[in-house]
Amino acid sequence: MIKHAQAGWLVDNLCTAVLLFDHEARLTLINAAGEHLLSASARKVLGRAPDELFRDTALATALERVQASGQAVTEWGVDLTTPWGTRISLDFTAAPLFQGTRVSHILVEMTNADRHRRVLRDEAAATQQNAIRTMLKGMAHEVNNMMTAVIGFG
């Protein structure tokens, strides 16, 4: 069984940004990955509402949807801007945490979508290079066969 203190240590050591908002949509917890992603310390962002963390409304809207429906919301490739001008592209999931039957907190997990896009782009480029390499090998083999036939009959 993981104790409360250990859970905090685990969350703080995740590579995924974790933000916890209370029922009033105020940030109550942010881990080290979250601080890094937002380029801001916990001291600077704790107690803030989503519209104070980002100039855009995507996160605030997602939190409202979770609060109203009690269902998790996932958004992909959302471009957000922090109040201090940092632009980030995020994938995030906002999930409700219940106390009895009401949503008491909303847990948000965020990852940098740019990194994910870069990995996909690099993977696509490697696949394309491999296909070109295979095609060129096949063409070289065919040319070699034709040259063998020409030289063999010459």
PDB file of C-alpha atoms in Angstrom:
ATOM      1  CA  MET A   1       0.000   0.000   0.000  1.00  0.00           C
ATOM      2  CA  ILE A   2       1.345   3.420  -0.954  1.00  0.00           C
ATOM      3  CA  LYS A   3       1.110   6.032   1.773  1.00  0.00           C
ATOM      4  CA  HIS A   4       0.133   9.649   1.116  1.00  0.00           C
ATOM      5  CA  ALA A   5       3.727  10.931   1.451  1.00  0.00           C
ATOM      6  CA  GLN A   6       4.969   8.277  -0.975  1.00  0.00           C
ATOM      7  CA  ALA A   7       2.235   9.183  -3.473  1.00  0.00           C
ATOM      8  CA  GLY A   8       3.455  12.790  -3.476  1.00  0.00           C
ATOM      9  CA  TRP A   9       7.001  11.601  -4.094  1.00  0.00           C
ATOM     10  CA  LEU A  10       5.830   9.363  -6.962  1.00  0.00           C
ATOM     11  CA  VAL A  11       3.787  12.126  -8.617  1.00  0.00           C
ATOM     12  CA  ASP A  12       6.670  14.569  -8.330  1.00  0.00           C
ATOM     13  CA  ASN A  13       9.006  12.129 -10.080  1.00  0.00           C
ATOM     14  CA  LEU A  14       6.756  11.390 -13.069  1.00  0.00           C
ATOM     15  CA  CYS A  15       7.821  12.562 -16.536  1.00  0.00           C
ATOM     16  CA  THR A  16       4.208  13.512 -17.255  1.00  0.00           C
ATOM     17  CA  ALA A  17       3.018  16.898 -16.008  1.00  0.00           C
ATOM     18  CA  VAL A  18       0.365  16.470 -13.304  1.00  0.00           C
ATOM     19  CA  LEU A  19      -1.886  19.339 -12.203  1.00  0.00           C
ATOM     20  CA  LEU A  20      -4.643  19.048  -9.619  1.00  0.00           C
ATOM     21  CA  PHE A  21      -7.501  21.553  -9.581  1.00  0.00           C
ATOM     22  CA  ASP A  22     -10.037  21.857  -6.751  1.00  0.00           C
ATOM     23  CA  HIS A  23     -13.825  22.157  -7.200  1.00  0.00           C
ATOM     24  CA  GLU A  24     -13.406  25.911  -7.798  1.00  0.00           C
ATOM     25  CA  ALA A  25     -10.900  25.189 -10.592  1.00  0.00           C
ATOM     26  CA  ARG A  26      -7.936  26.529  -8.607  1.00  0.00           C
ATOM     27  CA  LEU A  27      -4.597  24.793  -9.012  1.00  0.00           C
ATOM     28  CA  THR A  28      -3.748  22.973  -5.772  1.00  0.00           C
ATOM     29  CA  LEU A  29      -0.867  20.742  -6.885  1.00  0.00           C
ATOM     30  CA  ILE A  30       1.698  20.708  -9.675  1.00  0.00           C
ATOM     31  CA  ASN A  31       4.593  18.290 -10.020  1.00  0.00           C
ATOM     32  CA  ALA A  32       8.125  19.051 -11.236  1.00  0.00           C
ATOM     33  CA  ALA A  33       7.285  18.015 -14.815  1.00  0.00           C
ATOM     34  CA  GLY A  34       4.351  20.460 -14.728  1.00  0.00           C
ATOM     35  CA  GLU A  35       6.606  23.259 -13.541  1.00  0.00           C
ATOM     36  CA  HIS A  36       9.008  22.466 -16.370  1.00  0.00           C
ATOM     37  CA  LEU A  37       6.233  22.302 -18.990  1.00  0.00           C
ATOM     38  CA  LEU A  38       4.734  25.628 -17.874  1.00  0.00           C
ATOM     39  CA  SER A  39       8.155  27.212 -17.305  1.00  0.00           C
ATOM     40  CA  ALA A  40       6.978  28.384 -13.886  1.00  0.00           C
ATOM     41  CA  SER A  41       7.511  27.361 -10.273  1.00  0.00           C
ATOM     42  CA  ALA A  42       4.732  25.944  -8.103  1.00  0.00           C
ATOM     43  CA  ARG A  43       4.957  29.080  -5.966  1.00  0.00           C
ATOM     44  CA  LYS A  44       4.107  31.170  -9.033  1.00  0.00           C
ATOM     45  CA  VAL A  45       1.111  29.100 -10.227  1.00  0.00           C
ATOM     46  CA  LEU A  46      -0.552  27.473  -7.196  1.00  0.00           C
ATOM     47  CA  GLY A  47      -3.971  28.924  -6.416  1.00  0.00           C
ATOM     48  CA  ARG A  48      -4.473  30.167  -9.980  1.00  0.00           C
ATOM     49  CA  ALA A  49      -7.441  29.398 -12.211  1.00  0.00           C
ATOM     50  CA  PRO A  50      -6.878  27.945 -15.718  1.00  0.00           C
ATOM     51  CA  ASP A  51      -7.499  31.312 -17.366  1.00  0.00           C
ATOM     52  CA  GLU A  52      -4.659  32.715 -15.245  1.00  0.00           C
ATOM     53  CA  LEU A  53      -2.334  29.892 -16.342  1.00  0.00           C
ATOM     54  CA  PHE A  54      -3.099  30.175 -20.064  1.00  0.00           C
ATOM     55  CA  ARG A  55      -4.328  32.987 -22.286  1.00  0.00           C
ATOM     56  CA  ASP A  56      -6.420  30.407 -24.160  1.00  0.00           C
ATOM     57  CA  THR A  57      -9.660  28.832 -22.929  1.00  0.00           C
ATOM     58  CA  ALA A  58      -9.147  25.175 -23.910  1.00  0.00           C
ATOM     59  CA  LEU A  59      -8.113  23.979 -20.447  1.00  0.00           C
ATOM     60  CA  ALA A  60     -10.791  26.008 -18.642  1.00  0.00           C
ATOM     61  CA  THR A  61     -13.431  24.667 -21.034  1.00  0.00           C
ATOM     62  CA  ALA A  62     -12.231  21.090 -20.510  1.00  0.00           C
ATOM     63  CA  LEU A  63     -12.381  21.519 -16.716  1.00  0.00           C
ATOM     64  CA  GLU A  64     -15.927  22.875 -16.980  1.00  0.00           C
ATOM     65  CA  ARG A  65     -16.944  19.867 -19.096  1.00  0.00           C
ATOM     66  CA  VAL A  66     -15.454  17.454 -16.566  1.00  0.00           C
ATOM     67  CA  GLN A  67     -17.137  19.262 -13.670  1.00  0.00           C
ATOM     68  CA  ALA A  68     -20.517  19.218 -15.429  1.00  0.00           C
ATOM     69  CA  SER A  69     -20.436  15.661 -16.803  1.00  0.00           C
ATOM     70  CA  GLY A  70     -18.307  13.818 -14.263  1.00  0.00           C
ATOM     71  CA  GLN A  71     -16.508  12.238 -17.236  1.00  0.00           C
ATOM     72  CA  ALA A  72     -12.867  12.483 -18.290  1.00  0.00           C
ATOM     73  CA  VAL A  73     -11.956  14.685 -21.257  1.00  0.00           C
ATOM     74  CA  THR A  74      -8.944  14.218 -23.523  1.00  0.00           C
ATOM     75  CA  GLU A  75      -7.663  16.855 -25.931  1.00  0.00           C
ATOM     76  CA  TRP A  76      -4.895  16.385 -28.510  1.00  0.00           C
ATOM     77  CA  GLY A  77      -2.545  18.981 -29.984  1.00  0.00           C
ATOM     78  CA  VAL A  78      -3.974  21.963 -28.107  1.00  0.00           C
ATOM     79  CA  ASP A  79      -1.865  25.102 -28.583  1.00  0.00           C
ATOM     80  CA  LEU A  80      -1.750  27.216 -25.430  1.00  0.00           C
ATOM     81  CA  THR A  81       0.090  30.364 -24.376  1.00  0.00           C
ATOM     82  CA  THR A  82       1.141  31.082 -20.803  1.00  0.00           C
ATOM     83  CA  PRO A  83       0.744  34.613 -19.393  1.00  0.00           C
ATOM     84  CA  TRP A  84       4.517  35.023 -19.662  1.00  0.00           C
ATOM     85  CA  GLY A  85       4.423  34.291 -23.416  1.00  0.00           C
ATOM     86  CA  THR A  86       5.533  30.663 -23.646  1.00  0.00           C
ATOM     87  CA  ARG A  87       3.669  28.835 -26.436  1.00  0.00           C
ATOM     88  CA  ILE A  88       3.208  25.121 -25.917  1.00  0.00           C
ATOM     89  CA  SER A  89       1.333  22.431 -27.769  1.00  0.00           C
ATOM     90  CA  LEU A  90      -0.209  19.912 -25.379  1.00  0.00           C
ATOM     91  CA  ASP A  91      -2.031  16.639 -25.236  1.00  0.00           C
ATOM     92  CA  PHE A  92      -3.951  16.416 -21.977  1.00  0.00           C
ATOM     93  CA  THR A  93      -6.505  14.390 -20.094  1.00  0.00           C
ATOM     94  CA  ALA A  94      -8.647  15.917 -17.359  1.00  0.00           C
ATOM     95  CA  ALA A  95     -10.259  13.328 -15.085  1.00  0.00           C
ATOM     96  CA  PRO A  96     -12.706  13.869 -12.225  1.00  0.00           C
ATOM     97  CA  LEU A  97     -11.914  12.786  -8.663  1.00  0.00           C
ATOM     98  CA  PHE A  98     -15.026  12.210  -6.583  1.00  0.00           C
ATOM     99  CA  GLN A  99     -15.822  12.771  -2.945  1.00  0.00           C
ATOM    100  CA  GLY A 100     -19.069  10.927  -2.526  1.00  0.00           C
ATOM    101  CA  THR A 101     -21.134  11.797  -5.599  1.00  0.00           C
ATOM    102  CA  ARG A 102     -19.654  15.214  -6.380  1.00  0.00           C
ATOM    103  CA  VAL A 103     -16.489  16.103  -8.263  1.00  0.00           C
ATOM    104  CA  SER A 104     -14.088  17.380  -5.617  1.00  0.00           C
ATOM    105  CA  HIS A 105     -10.960  17.711  -7.757  1.00  0.00           C
ATOM    106  CA  ILE A 106      -9.898  17.374 -11.365  1.00  0.00           C
ATOM    107  CA  LEU A 107      -6.626  15.651 -12.170  1.00  0.00           C
ATOM    108  CA  VAL A 108      -4.965  16.867 -15.367  1.00  0.00           C
ATOM    109  CA  GLU A 109      -2.130  14.958 -17.017  1.00  0.00           C
ATOM    110  CA  MET A 110      -0.261  16.865 -19.726  1.00  0.00           C
ATOM    111  CA  THR A 111       2.397  15.926 -22.230  1.00  0.00           C
ATOM    112  CA  ASN A 112       4.204  18.067 -24.754  1.00  0.00           C
ATOM    113  CA  ALA A 113       2.541  17.335 -28.113  1.00  0.00           C
ATOM    114  CA  ASP A 114       5.512  18.804 -30.004  1.00  0.00           C
ATOM    115  CA  ARG A 115       7.731  15.990 -28.725  1.00  0.00           C
ATOM    116  CA  HIS A 116       5.136  13.404 -29.774  1.00  0.00           C
ATOM    117  CA  ARG A 117       4.816  15.001 -33.231  1.00  0.00           C
ATOM    118  CA  ARG A 118       8.605  15.050 -33.611  1.00  0.00           C
ATOM    119  CA  VAL A 119       8.817  11.325 -32.781  1.00  0.00           C
ATOM    120  CA  LEU A 120       6.064  10.549 -35.310  1.00  0.00           C
ATOM    121  CA  ARG A 121       7.765  12.726 -37.944  1.00  0.00           C
ATOM    122  CA  ASP A 122      11.141  11.044 -37.325  1.00  0.00           C
ATOM    123  CA  GLU A 123       9.514   7.630 -37.508  1.00  0.00           C
ATOM    124  CA  ALA A 124       7.801   8.514 -40.801  1.00  0.00           C
ATOM    125  CA  ALA A 125      11.095   9.813 -42.218  1.00  0.00           C
ATOM    126  CA  ALA A 126      12.897   6.619 -41.218  1.00  0.00           C
ATOM    127  CA  THR A 127      10.169   4.505 -42.822  1.00  0.00           C
ATOM    128  CA  GLN A 128      10.382   6.574 -46.011  1.00  0.00           C
ATOM    129  CA  GLN A 129      14.189   6.279 -46.111  1.00  0.00           C
ATOM    130  CA  ASN A 130      13.935   2.522 -45.637  1.00  0.00           C
ATOM    131  CA  ALA A 131      11.421   2.282 -48.512  1.00  0.00           C
ATOM    132  CA  ILE A 132      13.697   4.338 -50.797  1.00  0.00           C
ATOM    133  CA  ARG A 133      16.691   2.218 -49.835  1.00  0.00           C
ATOM    134  CA  THR A 134      14.766  -0.983 -50.625  1.00  0.00           C
ATOM    135  CA  MET A 135      13.587   0.421 -53.978  1.00  0.00           C
ATOM    136  CA  LEU A 136      17.133   1.495 -54.937  1.00  0.00           C
ATOM    137  CA  LYS A 137      18.519  -1.928 -54.040  1.00  0.00           C
ATOM    138  CA  GLY A 138      15.867  -3.533 -56.238  1.00  0.00           C
ATOM    139  CA  MET A 139      16.664  -1.172 -59.116  1.00  0.00           C
ATOM    140  CA  ALA A 140      20.399  -1.829 -58.756  1.00  0.00           C
ATOM    141  CA  HIS A 141      19.728  -5.562 -58.843  1.00  0.00           C
ATOM    142  CA  GLU A 142      17.668  -5.199 -62.058  1.00  0.00           C
ATOM    143  CA  VAL A 143      20.345  -3.029 -63.700  1.00  0.00           C
ATOM    144  CA  ASN A 144      22.959  -5.596 -62.676  1.00  0.00           C
ATOM    145  CA  ASN A 145      20.887  -8.383 -64.261  1.00  0.00           C
ATOM    146  CA  MET A 146      20.569  -6.408 -67.521  1.00  0.00           C
ATOM    147  CA  MET A 147      24.294  -5.613 -67.567  1.00  0.00           C
ATOM    148  CA  THR A 148      25.139  -9.265 -66.989  1.00  0.00           C
ATOM    149  CA  ALA A 149      22.937 -10.207 -69.943  1.00  0.00           C
ATOM    150  CA  VAL A 150      24.517  -7.535 -72.186  1.00  0.00           C
ATOM    151  CA  ILE A 151      28.082  -8.419 -71.200  1.00  0.00           C
ATOM    152  CA  GLY A 152      27.365 -12.146 -71.388  1.00  0.00           C
ATOM    153  CA  PHE A 153      26.154 -11.825 -75.003  1.00  0.00           C
ATOM    154  CA  GLY A 154      28.883  -9.399 -76.049  1.00  0.00           C
TER     155      GLY A 154
END
